[in-house]
Amino acid sequence: MKLILASNSPRRKKIMAELGLEFEVVPSNYDEKLPDDIFSYEKIEDLATKKCLDVSNRSDKNSVVLAADTVVVLHNRILGKPHSKEEAFNMLKSLSGVTHSVVTSVCGINTKTNRAALLSTTSYVRFNELSDYMINYYIDTYNPLDKAGSYGIQELPPKFLDKYEGSFENIVGLDPEAVTAVLKQLEYELN
């Protein structure tokens, strides 16, 4: 049975490889636009499911397709990928000194049995108080425009992060335990 990752994210590919999984990458063409920025698990799970369906409908009938969606949530509002450096600055400023959550929903579909499995994981992140200099340095040194909430936890400079709770990989974009649980539910043979 073939395993397909419906994502081109280098971070997700790395996490899958670290799990020892052999997989093919077939990015989803699903348009990820949300109707608004109010957070609900249903919205994120729906996005992951639609990405998964998009790829599973194009896959052969002996595959398991995995898709994921990760969002940063502050005060019940979703902080998506910023469209400009100014928007990235404002997002990082809003995250300064407060705790926010990072939610990743993983959806899997077994194309042979038409079974689906869905699991969401929540982690919590707290930044230190960030100066304008620290924020501008991060924006100029890294690429915040392709990351939810304008940051990648794996590349944060020293003194940015106060603490995190939960799965570190979930904050990066894919929780290994969720991947394993979804694959087991879909009867995919894990080594």
Backbone as JSON Lines, residues from 0, in Angstrom:
{"i":0,"aa":"M","n":[0.84,-1.19,0.0],"ca":[0.0,0.0,0.0],"c":[0.89,1.25,0.0]}
{"i":1,"aa":"K","n":[0.56,2.21,-0.85],"ca":[1.36,3.42,-1.01],"c":[0.91,4.48,-0.02]}
{"i":2,"aa":"L","n":[1.89,5.18,0.57],"ca":[1.6,6.28,1.48],"c":[1.9,7.59,0.76]}
{"i":3,"aa":"I","n":[0.93,8.5,0.79],"ca":[1.06,9.78,0.09],"c":[0.91,10.92,1.09]}
{"i":4,"aa":"L","n":[1.84,11.85,1.06],"ca":[1.75,13.06,1.87],"c":[1.24,14.18,0.97]}
{"i":5,"aa":"A","n":[0.08,14.73,1.33],"ca":[-0.56,15.78,0.52],"c":[-0.06,17.16,0.94]}
{"i":6,"aa":"S","n":[1.27,17.3,0.96],"ca":[1.88,18.56,1.4],"c":[3.28,18.68,0.83]}
{"i":7,"aa":"N","n":[3.64,19.9,0.44],"ca":[4.98,20.15,-0.06],"c":[5.87,20.75,1.01]}
{"i":8,"aa":"S","n":[5.36,20.84,2.24],"ca":[6.1,21.46,3.33],"c":[7.37,20.67,3.63]}
{"i":9,"aa":"P","n":[8.54,21.34,3.55],"ca":[9.78,20.63,3.9],"c":[9.79,20.17,5.35]}
{"i":10,"aa":"R","n":[9.11,20.92,6.21],"ca":[9.05,20.56,7.63],"c":[8.23,19.28,7.83]}
{"i":11,"aa":"R","n":[7.11,19.16,7.14],"ca":[6.29,17.94,7.26],"c":[7.0,16.75,6.65]}
{"i":12,"aa":"K","n":[7.67,16.95,5.52],"ca":[8.41,15.86,4.88],"c":[9.49,15.32,5.82]}
{"i":13,"aa":"K","n":[10.17,16.22,6.51],"ca":[11.25,15.84,7.43],"c":[10.68,15.01,8.6]}
{"i":14,"aa":"I","n":[9.55,15.44,9.15],"ca":[8.93,14.72,10.28],"c":[8.49,13.33,9.84]}
{"i":15,"aa":"M","n":[7.91,13.23,8.63],"ca":[7.5,11.91,8.11],"c":[8.72,11.01,7.92]}
{"i":16,"aa":"A","n":[9.8,11.56,7.38],"ca":[11.02,10.78,7.16],"c":[11.62,10.32,8.49]}
{"i":17,"aa":"E","n":[11.58,11.2,9.5],"ca":[12.1,10.85,10.83],"c":[11.29,9.73,11.48]}
{"i":18,"aa":"L","n":[10.03,9.57,11.06],"ca":[9.21,8.46,11.55],"c":[9.57,7.15,10.85]}
{"i":19,"aa":"G","n":[10.46,7.23,9.86],"ca":[10.87,6.03,9.13],"c":[9.86,5.61,8.07]}
{"i":20,"aa":"L","n":[8.99,6.53,7.67],"ca":[7.96,6.21,6.68],"c":[8.47,6.46,5.26]}
{"i":21,"aa":"E","n":[8.12,5.56,4.36],"ca":[8.38,5.77,2.94],"c":[7.12,6.34,2.34]}
{"i":22,"aa":"F","n":[7.24,7.47,1.68],"ca":[6.04,8.12,1.16],"c":[6.37,8.9,-0.1]}
{"i":23,"aa":"E","n":[5.31,9.21,-0.81],"ca":[5.38,10.01,-2.02],"c":[4.73,11.36,-1.7]}
{"i":24,"aa":"V","n":[5.19,12.42,-2.32],"ca":[4.59,13.74,-2.08],"c":[3.71,14.11,-3.28]}
{"i":25,"aa":"V","n":[2.44,14.36,-2.99],"ca":[1.5,14.86,-4.0],"c":[0.77,16.05,-3.36]}
{"i":26,"aa":"P","n":[1.24,17.27,-3.62],"ca":[0.63,18.43,-2.97],"c":[-0.85,18.61,-3.34]}
{"i":27,"aa":"S","n":[-1.59,19.07,-2.38],"ca":[-3.01,19.36,-2.59],"c":[-3.16,20.67,-3.38]}
{"i":28,"aa":"N","n":[-4.16,20.69,-4.25],"ca":[-4.48,21.91,-5.0],"c":[-5.64,22.66,-4.36]}
{"i":29,"aa":"Y","n":[-6.1,22.16,-3.22],"ca":[-7.27,22.79,-2.57],"c":[-6.93,24.2,-2.1]}
{"i":30,"aa":"D","n":[-7.82,25.14,-2.4],"ca":[-7.63,26.54,-1.99],"c":[-7.95,26.64,-0.5]}
{"i":31,"aa":"E","n":[-6.96,27.03,0.29],"ca":[-7.07,26.99,1.75],"c":[-7.74,28.22,2.37]}
{"i":32,"aa":"K","n":[-8.49,28.97,1.65],"ca":[-9.09,30.19,2.21],"c":[-10.16,29.85,3.24]}
{"i":33,"aa":"L","n":[-10.09,30.54,4.37],"ca":[-11.1,30.4,5.42],"c":[-12.13,31.52,5.28]}
{"i":34,"aa":"P","n":[-13.38,31.27,5.67],"ca":[-14.4,32.32,5.55],"c":[-14.13,33.52,6.47]}
{"i":35,"aa":"D","n":[-13.48,33.26,7.62],"ca":[-13.13,34.33,8.56],"c":[-12.01,33.83,9.45]}
{"i":36,"aa":"D","n":[-11.57,34.65,10.4],"ca":[-10.42,34.26,11.22],"c":[-10.81,33.8,12.63]}
{"i":37,"aa":"I","n":[-12.1,33.51,12.85],"ca":[-12.54,32.99,14.16],"c":[-12.18,31.5,14.22]}
{"i":38,"aa":"F","n":[-11.47,31.1,15.29],"ca":[-11.0,29.72,15.39],"c":[-12.11,28.75,15.78]}
{"i":39,"aa":"S","n":[-12.11,27.59,15.13],"ca":[-12.86,26.42,15.6],"c":[-12.13,25.19,15.09]}
{"i":40,"aa":"Y","n":[-12.16,24.12,15.87],"ca":[-11.53,22.88,15.44],"c":[-12.17,22.39,14.14]}
{"i":41,"aa":"E","n":[-13.48,22.59,14.01],"ca":[-14.2,22.12,12.82],"c":[-13.61,22.74,11.55]}
{"i":42,"aa":"K","n":[-13.3,24.04,11.61],"ca":[-12.74,24.73,10.43],"c":[-11.41,24.13,10.0]}
{"i":43,"aa":"I","n":[-10.54,23.89,10.96],"ca":[-9.2,23.39,10.65],"c":[-9.28,21.92,10.2]}
{"i":44,"aa":"E","n":[-10.13,21.16,10.87],"ca":[-10.32,19.76,10.48],"c":[-10.94,19.66,9.09]}
{"i":45,"aa":"D","n":[-11.84,20.59,8.77],"ca":[-12.46,20.63,7.45],"c":[-11.41,20.93,6.37]}
{"i":46,"aa":"L","n":[-10.5,21.87,6.65],"ca":[-9.42,22.18,5.7],"c":[-8.53,20.97,5.46]}
{"i":47,"aa":"A","n":[-8.12,20.31,6.54],"ca":[-7.26,19.12,6.4],"c":[-7.98,18.03,5.6]}
{"i":48,"aa":"T","n":[-9.27,17.86,5.87],"ca":[-10.07,16.84,5.17],"c":[-10.19,17.17,3.69]}
{"i":49,"aa":"K","n":[-10.46,18.43,3.36],"ca":[-10.61,18.81,1.94],"c":[-9.3,18.68,1.18]}
{"i":50,"aa":"K","n":[-8.17,19.0,1.83],"ca":[-6.86,18.79,1.2],"c":[-6.66,17.29,0.93]}
{"i":51,"aa":"C","n":[-7.01,16.47,1.92],"ca":[-6.85,15.03,1.81],"c":[-7.73,14.46,0.69]}
{"i":52,"aa":"L","n":[-8.97,14.9,0.64],"ca":[-9.9,14.45,-0.41],"c":[-9.4,14.84,-1.79]}
{"i":53,"aa":"D","n":[-8.88,16.06,-1.93],"ca":[-8.37,16.52,-3.21],"c":[-7.32,15.56,-3.76]}
{"i":54,"aa":"V","n":[-6.39,15.13,-2.89],"ca":[-5.32,14.23,-3.34],"c":[-5.82,12.79,-3.46]}
{"i":55,"aa":"S","n":[-6.66,12.34,-2.52],"ca":[-7.13,10.95,-2.59],"c":[-7.99,10.7,-3.84]}
{"i":56,"aa":"N","n":[-8.72,11.73,-4.3],"ca":[-9.52,11.59,-5.52],"c":[-8.65,11.45,-6.76]}
{"i":57,"aa":"R","n":[-7.37,11.84,-6.66],"ca":[-6.43,11.73,-7.79],"c":[-5.47,10.55,-7.62]}
{"i":58,"aa":"S","n":[-5.66,9.76,-6.56],"ca":[-4.72,8.67,-6.25],"c":[-5.3,7.32,-6.62]}
{"i":59,"aa":"D","n":[-4.41,6.32,-6.8],"ca":[-4.9,4.99,-7.12],"c":[-5.58,4.37,-5.89]}
{"i":60,"aa":"K","n":[-6.27,3.28,-6.12],"ca":[-7.11,2.69,-5.08],"c":[-6.36,1.77,-4.11]}
{"i":61,"aa":"N","n":[-5.07,1.99,-3.97],"ca":[-4.32,1.21,-2.99],"c":[-3.36,2.15,-2.25]}
{"i":62,"aa":"S","n":[-3.93,3.27,-1.76],"ca":[-3.12,4.3,-1.13],"c":[-3.72,4.75,0.19]}
{"i":63,"aa":"V","n":[-2.85,5.27,1.03],"ca":[-3.29,6.03,2.2],"c":[-2.74,7.44,2.0]}
{"i":64,"aa":"V","n":[-3.64,8.4,2.01],"ca":[-3.27,9.8,1.82],"c":[-3.34,10.51,3.17]}
{"i":65,"aa":"L","n":[-2.3,11.28,3.49],"ca":[-2.26,12.07,4.72],"c":[-2.18,13.55,4.36]}
{"i":66,"aa":"A","n":[-3.02,14.35,4.99],"ca":[-2.96,15.81,4.81],"c":[-3.05,16.45,6.18]}
{"i":67,"aa":"A","n":[-2.53,17.67,6.28],"ca":[-2.55,18.37,7.57],"c":[-2.76,19.85,7.36]}
{"i":68,"aa":"D","n":[-3.28,20.49,8.39],"ca":[-3.37,21.94,8.38],"c":[-2.99,22.44,9.78]}
{"i":69,"aa":"T","n":[-2.14,23.44,9.83],"ca":[-1.66,24.0,11.09],"c":[-2.03,25.46,11.18]}
{"i":70,"aa":"V","n":[-2.56,25.86,12.33],"ca":[-2.88,27.28,12.55],"c":[-2.35,27.73,13.9]}
{"i":71,"aa":"V","n":[-2.03,29.01,13.96],"ca":[-1.66,29.67,15.2],"c":[-2.9,30.43,15.66]}
{"i":72,"aa":"V","n":[-3.24,30.27,16.94],"ca":[-4.47,30.88,17.46],"c":[-4.14,31.78,18.65]}
{"i":73,"aa":"L","n":[-4.59,33.02,18.56],"ca":[-4.41,33.99,19.64],"c":[-5.77,34.62,19.94]}
{"i":74,"aa":"H","n":[-6.21,34.52,21.19],"ca":[-7.51,35.08,21.61],"c":[-8.64,34.62,20.67]}
{"i":75,"aa":"N","n":[-8.65,33.33,20.35],"ca":[-9.66,32.69,19.52],"c":[-9.67,33.17,18.06]}
{"i":76,"aa":"R","n":[-8.59,33.84,17.64],"ca":[-8.47,34.28,16.25],"c":[-7.31,33.54,15.59]}
{"i":77,"aa":"I","n":[-7.52,33.14,14.35],"ca":[-6.5,32.42,13.58],"c":[-5.53,33.42,12.97]}
{"i":78,"aa":"L","n":[-4.24,33.2,13.23],"ca":[-3.19,33.99,12.58],"c":[-2.63,33.13,11.45]}
{"i":79,"aa":"G","n":[-2.99,33.45,10.24],"ca":[-2.53,32.66,9.08],"c":[-1.15,33.08,8.65]}
{"i":80,"aa":"K","n":[-0.84,32.81,7.39],"ca":[0.45,33.22,6.82],"c":[0.35,34.71,6.46]}
{"i":81,"aa":"P","n":[1.33,35.49,6.87],"ca":[1.27,36.93,6.56],"c":[1.49,37.19,5.07]}
{"i":82,"aa":"H","n":[0.91,38.29,4.59],"ca":[1.04,38.65,3.18],"c":[2.14,39.69,2.95]}
{"i":83,"aa":"S","n":[2.67,40.25,4.03],"ca":[3.7,41.29,3.89],"c":[4.57,41.28,5.15]}
{"i":84,"aa":"K","n":[5.72,41.94,5.06],"ca":[6.6,42.05,6.23],"c":[5.91,42.86,7.34]}
{"i":85,"aa":"E","n":[5.12,43.84,6.94],"ca":[4.4,44.65,7.93],"c":[3.38,43.79,8.69]}
{"i":86,"aa":"E","n":[2.67,42.94,7.95],"ca":[1.7,42.05,8.6],"c":[2.43,41.05,9.51]}
{"i":87,"aa":"A","n":[3.59,40.55,9.07],"ca":[4.39,39.64,9.9],"c":[4.83,40.35,11.18]}
{"i":88,"aa":"F","n":[5.26,41.61,11.06],"ca":[5.68,42.38,12.22],"c":[4.53,42.5,13.21]}
{"i":89,"aa":"N","n":[3.35,42.86,12.73],"ca":[2.18,43.04,13.6],"c":[1.78,41.72,14.29]}
{"i":90,"aa":"M","n":[1.87,40.62,13.55],"ca":[1.54,39.32,14.16],"c":[2.52,38.99,15.28]}
{"i":91,"aa":"L","n":[3.81,39.12,15.0],"ca":[4.82,38.8,16.01],"c":[4.71,39.73,17.21]}
{"i":92,"aa":"K","n":[4.38,41.0,16.97],"ca":[4.18,41.97,18.06],"c":[3.01,41.51,18.94]}
{"i":93,"aa":"S","n":[1.94,41.02,18.31],"ca":[0.76,40.57,19.07],"c":[1.05,39.32,19.9]}
{"i":94,"aa":"L","n":[2.04,38.51,19.46],"ca":[2.39,37.28,20.19],"c":[3.4,37.54,21.3]}
{"i":95,"aa":"S","n":[3.95,38.75,21.36],"ca":[4.98,39.09,22.33],"c":[4.45,39.02,23.76]}
{"i":96,"aa":"G","n":[5.09,38.18,24.59],"ca":[4.77,38.1,26.01],"c":[3.47,37.42,26.38]}
{"i":97,"aa":"V","n":[2.8,36.81,25.4],"ca":[1.53,36.12,25.71],"c":[1.58,34.67,25.22]}
{"i":98,"aa":"T","n":[0.71,33.85,25.78],"ca":[0.62,32.45,25.37],"c":[-0.38,32.33,24.24]}
{"i":99,"aa":"H","n":[0.0,31.59,23.21],"ca":[-0.94,31.29,22.12],"c":[-0.93,29.78,21.89]}
{"i":100,"aa":"S","n":[-1.87,29.31,21.12],"ca":[-1.91,27.87,20.83],"c":[-1.61,27.62,19.35]}
{"i":101,"aa":"V","n":[-1.11,26.42,19.1],"ca":[-0.86,25.97,17.73],"c":[-1.62,24.66,17.57]}
{"i":102,"aa":"V","n":[-2.51,24.63,16.58],"ca":[-3.36,23.47,16.35],"c":[-3.04,22.88,14.98]}
{"i":103,"aa":"T","n":[-2.77,21.58,14.97],"ca":[-2.58,20.87,13.7],"c":[-3.62,19.76,13.62]}
{"i":104,"aa":"S","n":[-4.36,19.76,12.52],"ca":[-5.31,18.67,12.24],"c":[-4.71,17.79,11.17]}
{"i":105,"aa":"V","n":[-4.73,16.48,11.42],"ca":[-4.22,15.49,10.46],"c":[-5.39,14.65,10.0]}
{"i":106,"aa":"C","n":[-5.55,14.56,8.67],"ca":[-6.59,13.72,8.09],"c":[-5.93,12.65,7.24]}
{"i":107,"aa":"G","n":[-6.43,11.44,7.34],"ca":[-5.95,10.35,6.49],"c":[-7.11,9.68,5.83]}
{"i":108,"aa":"I","n":[-6.92,9.25,4.59],"ca":[-7.95,8.5,3.86],"c":[-7.3,7.28,3.24]}
{"i":109,"aa":"N","n":[-7.91,6.11,3.49],"ca":[-7.51,4.86,2.86],"c":[-8.35,4.73,1.59]}
{"i":110,"aa":"T","n":[-7.72,4.84,0.42],"ca":[-8.48,4.85,-0.84],"c":[-9.04,3.46,-1.18]}
{"i":111,"aa":"K","n":[-8.49,2.43,-0.56],"ca":[-8.98,1.06,-0.83],"c":[-10.29,0.81,-0.08]}
{"i":112,"aa":"T","n":[-10.34,1.23,1.19],"ca":[-11.52,0.96,2.02],"c":[-12.46,2.18,2.12]}
{"i":113,"aa":"N","n":[-12.0,3.33,1.62],"ca":[-12.73,4.61,1.75],"c":[-12.93,5.04,3.19]}
{"i":114,"aa":"R","n":[-12.1,4.52,4.1],"ca":[-12.16,4.94,5.49],"c":[-11.34,6.21,5.67]}
{"i":115,"aa":"A","n":[-11.79,7.04,6.6],"ca":[-11.06,8.27,6.91],"c":[-10.81,8.33,8.41]}
{"i":116,"aa":"A","n":[-9.75,9.0,8.79],"ca":[-9.44,9.22,10.21],"c":[-8.95,10.65,10.36]}
{"i":117,"aa":"L","n":[-9.29,11.25,11.49],"ca":[-8.99,12.66,11.7],"c":[-8.58,12.85,13.16]}
{"i":118,"aa":"L","n":[-7.51,13.63,13.37],"ca":[-7.04,13.88,14.73],"c":[-6.42,15.26,14.79]}
{"i":119,"aa":"S","n":[-6.78,16.01,15.83],"ca":[-6.2,17.34,16.04],"c":[-5.36,17.35,17.3]}
{"i":120,"aa":"T","n":[-4.25,18.07,17.24],"ca":[-3.33,18.2,18.37],"c":[-3.14,19.68,18.67]}
{"i":121,"aa":"T","n":[-3.14,20.03,19.95],"ca":[-2.94,21.42,20.36],"c":[-1.7,21.52,21.24]}
{"i":122,"aa":"S","n":[-0.85,22.47,20.92],"ca":[0.32,22.79,21.74],"c":[0.23,24.26,22.12]}
{"i":123,"aa":"Y","n":[0.98,24.64,23.14],"ca":[0.94,26.04,23.62],"c":[2.34,26.63,23.59]}
{"i":124,"aa":"V","n":[2.42,27.89,23.15],"ca":[3.71,28.57,23.01],"c":[3.62,29.93,23.67]}
{"i":125,"aa":"R","n":[4.67,30.27,24.39],"ca":[4.76,31.62,24.98],"c":[6.09,32.24,24.57]}
{"i":126,"aa":"F","n":[6.01,33.41,23.95],"ca":[7.2,34.18,23.62],"c":[7.55,35.09,24.78]}
{"i":127,"aa":"N","n":[8.82,35.45,24.88],"ca":[9.24,36.51,25.78],"c":[8.71,37.84,25.22]}
{"i":128,"aa":"E","n":[8.89,38.91,25.98],"ca":[8.59,40.24,25.43],"c":[9.58,40.49,24.3]}
{"i":129,"aa":"L","n":[9.07,40.79,23.11],"ca":[9.92,40.97,21.94],"c":[10.05,42.45,21.61]}
{"i":130,"aa":"S","n":[11.28,42.9,21.48],"ca":[11.5,44.3,21.08],"c":[11.29,44.42,19.57]}
{"i":131,"aa":"D","n":[11.06,45.64,19.1],"ca":[10.92,45.87,17.66],"c":[12.18,45.4,16.93]}
{"i":132,"aa":"Y","n":[13.34,45.61,17.55],"ca":[14.6,45.18,16.94],"c":[14.61,43.66,16.73]}
{"i":133,"aa":"M","n":[14.19,42.91,17.78],"ca":[14.17,41.44,17.7],"c":[13.23,40.97,16.59]}
{"i":134,"aa":"I","n":[12.07,41.6,16.51],"ca":[11.08,41.22,15.49],"c":[11.63,41.52,14.09]}
{"i":135,"aa":"N","n":[12.18,42.71,13.91],"ca":[12.71,43.08,12.59],"c":[13.89,42.19,12.19]}
{"i":136,"aa":"Y","n":[14.73,41.84,13.16],"ca":[15.85,40.93,12.89],"c":[15.31,39.58,12.39]}
{"i":137,"aa":"Y","n":[14.29,39.06,13.07],"ca":[13.72,37.77,12.68],"c":[13.15,37.86,11.26]}
{"i":138,"aa":"I","n":[12.39,38.91,10.98],"ca":[11.76,39.07,9.66],"c":[12.82,39.19,8.56]}
{"i":139,"aa":"D","n":[13.91,39.91,8.84],"ca":[14.97,40.12,7.83],"c":[15.85,38.89,7.65]}
{"i":140,"aa":"T","n":[15.95,38.03,8.67],"ca":[16.88,36.9,8.63],"c":[16.19,35.62,8.16]}
{"i":141,"aa":"Y","n":[14.92,35.45,8.5],"ca":[14.18,34.23,8.16],"c":[13.04,34.61,7.24]}
{"i":142,"aa":"N","n":[12.32,33.62,6.75],"ca":[11.2,33.93,5.86],"c":[9.88,33.69,6.58]}
{"i":143,"aa":"P","n":[9.3,34.72,7.21],"ca":[8.07,34.5,7.96],"c":[6.82,34.41,7.07]}
{"i":144,"aa":"L","n":[6.95,34.73,5.78],"ca":[5.76,34.83,4.92],"c":[5.17,33.48,4.54]}
{"i":145,"aa":"D","n":[5.92,32.38,4.76],"ca":[5.36,31.07,4.41],"c":[4.97,30.27,5.66]}
{"i":146,"aa":"K","n":[4.82,30.98,6.8],"ca":[4.53,30.27,8.05],"c":[3.32,30.87,8.77]}
{"i":147,"aa":"A","n":[2.45,30.0,9.25],"ca":[1.31,30.44,10.05],"c":[1.82,31.19,11.26]}
{"i":148,"aa":"G","n":[1.22,32.33,11.56],"ca":[1.63,33.11,12.72],"c":[2.93,33.86,12.54]}
{"i":149,"aa":"S","n":[3.53,33.77,11.36],"ca":[4.76,34.49,10.98],"c":[6.04,33.93,11.59]}
{"i":150,"aa":"Y","n":[6.01,32.69,12.11],"ca":[7.25,32.15,12.67],"c":[7.32,30.65,12.52]}
{"i":151,"aa":"G","n":[8.56,30.14,12.56],"ca":[8.82,28.72,12.65],"c":[9.56,28.49,13.96]}
{"i":152,"aa":"I","n":[8.99,27.69,14.86],"ca":[9.59,27.52,16.19],"c":[11.0,26.93,16.1]}
{"i":153,"aa":"Q","n":[11.25,26.13,15.06],"ca":[12.55,25.45,14.93],"c":[13.67,26.42,14.54]}
{"i":154,"aa":"E","n":[13.34,27.65,14.15],"ca":[14.37,28.6,13.72],"c":[14.39,29.88,14.56]}
{"i":155,"aa":"L","n":[13.67,29.89,15.67],"ca":[13.62,31.12,16.47],"c":[14.99,31.44,17.06]}
{"i":156,"aa":"P","n":[15.37,32.72,17.02],"ca":[16.64,33.12,17.63],"c":[16.57,32.96,19.16]}
{"i":157,"aa":"P","n":[17.74,32.91,19.81],"ca":[17.76,32.84,21.28],"c":[16.97,34.02,21.87]}
{"i":158,"aa":"K","n":[16.39,33.82,23.01],"ca":[15.64,34.83,23.76],"c":[14.24,35.11,23.21]}
{"i":159,"aa":"F","n":[13.84,34.48,22.1],"ca":[12.49,34.65,21.57],"c":[11.48,33.84,22.38]}
{"i":160,"aa":"L","n":[11.82,32.57,22.58],"ca":[10.89,31.62,23.17],"c":[11.02,31.6,24.69]}
{"i":161,"aa":"D","n":[9.9,31.8,25.39],"ca":[9.89,31.63,26.84],"c":[9.72,30.14,27.15]}
{"i":162,"aa":"K","n":[8.63,29.53,26.62],"ca":[8.39,28.1,26.86],"c":[7.33,27.59,25.89]}
{"i":163,"aa":"Y","n":[7.24,26.27,25.81],"ca":[6.15,25.64,25.06],"c":[5.68,24.43,25.84]}
{"i":164,"aa":"E","n":[4.42,24.05,25.62],"ca":[3.85,22.85,26.24],"c":[3.23,22.01,25.14]}
{"i":165,"aa":"G","n":[3.42,20.7,25.23],"ca":[2.87,19.81,24.21],"c":[3.93,19.41,23.21]}
{"i":166,"aa":"S","n":[3.48,18.92,22.08],"ca":[4.37,18.4,21.04],"c":[5.08,19.52,20.29]}
{"i":167,"aa":"F","n":[6.43,19.48,20.31],"ca":[7.23,20.45,19.57],"c":[6.99,20.29,18.07]}
{"i":168,"aa":"E","n":[6.95,19.02,17.58],"ca":[6.74,18.77,16.16],"c":[5.37,19.27,15.69]}
{"i":169,"aa":"N","n":[4.38,19.24,16.57],"ca":[3.07,19.78,16.24],"c":[3.19,21.27,15.92]}
{"i":170,"aa":"I","n":[4.01,21.98,16.69],"ca":[4.2,23.41,16.46],"c":[4.94,23.62,15.13]}
{"i":171,"aa":"V","n":[5.83,22.7,14.8],"ca":[6.54,22.75,13.51],"c":[5.56,22.51,12.36]}
{"i":172,"aa":"G","n":[4.55,21.64,12.58],"ca":[3.55,21.43,11.53],"c":[2.99,20.03,11.4]}
{"i":173,"aa":"L","n":[3.45,19.07,12.22],"ca":[2.91,17.71,12.12],"c":[3.31,16.92,13.36]}
{"i":174,"aa":"D","n":[2.3,16.47,14.12],"ca":[2.58,15.72,15.34],"c":[2.78,14.24,15.0]}
{"i":175,"aa":"P","n":[3.97,13.68,15.28],"ca":[4.23,12.28,14.94],"c":[3.25,11.3,15.57]}
{"i":176,"aa":"E","n":[2.84,11.57,16.81],"ca":[1.87,10.67,17.47],"c":[0.53,10.69,16.75]}
{"i":177,"aa":"A","n":[0.12,11.84,16.26],"ca":[-1.15,11.94,15.52],"c":[-1.03,11.18,14.19]}
{"i":178,"aa":"V","n":[0.11,11.32,13.52],"ca":[0.33,10.59,12.26],"c":[0.23,9.09,12.5]}
{"i":179,"aa":"T","n":[0.93,8.6,13.52],"ca":[0.92,7.18,13.84],"c":[-0.48,6.69,14.18]}
{"i":180,"aa":"A","n":[-1.22,7.47,14.97],"ca":[-2.58,7.08,15.37],"c":[-3.51,7.02,14.16]}
{"i":181,"aa":"V","n":[-3.42,8.02,13.27],"ca":[-4.27,8.05,12.08],"c":[-3.95,6.85,11.17]}
{"i":182,"aa":"L","n":[-2.66,6.58,10.97],"ca":[-2.27,5.45,10.11],"c":[-2.75,4.12,10.68]}
{"i":183,"aa":"K","n":[-2.68,3.97,12.01],"ca":[-3.17,2.74,12.64],"c":[-4.68,2.58,12.43]}
{"i":184,"aa":"Q","n":[-5.42,3.68,12.58],"ca":[-6.87,3.63,12.37],"c":[-7.21,3.21,10.94]}
{"i":185,"aa":"L","n":[-6.34,3.55,10.01],"ca":[-6.58,3.23,8.6],"c":[-5.94,1.91,8.17]}
{"i":186,"aa":"E","n":[-5.43,1.16,9.17],"ca":[-4.85,-0.16,8.95],"c":[-3.65,-0.12,8.01]}
{"i":187,"aa":"Y","n":[-2.87,0.95,8.12],"ca":[-1.63,1.05,7.36],"c":[-0.53,0.38,8.17]}
{"i":188,"aa":"E","n":[0.21,-0.53,7.54],"ca":[1.25,-1.28,8.23],"c":[2.43,-0.38,8.6]}
{"i":189,"aa":"L","n":[2.65,-0.19,9.9],"ca":[3.8,0.56,10.36],"c":[4.92,-0.41,10.67]}
{"i":190,"aa":"N","n":[6.14,-0.03,10.32],"ca":[7.3,-0.92,10.57],"c":[7.62,-0.95,12.05]}
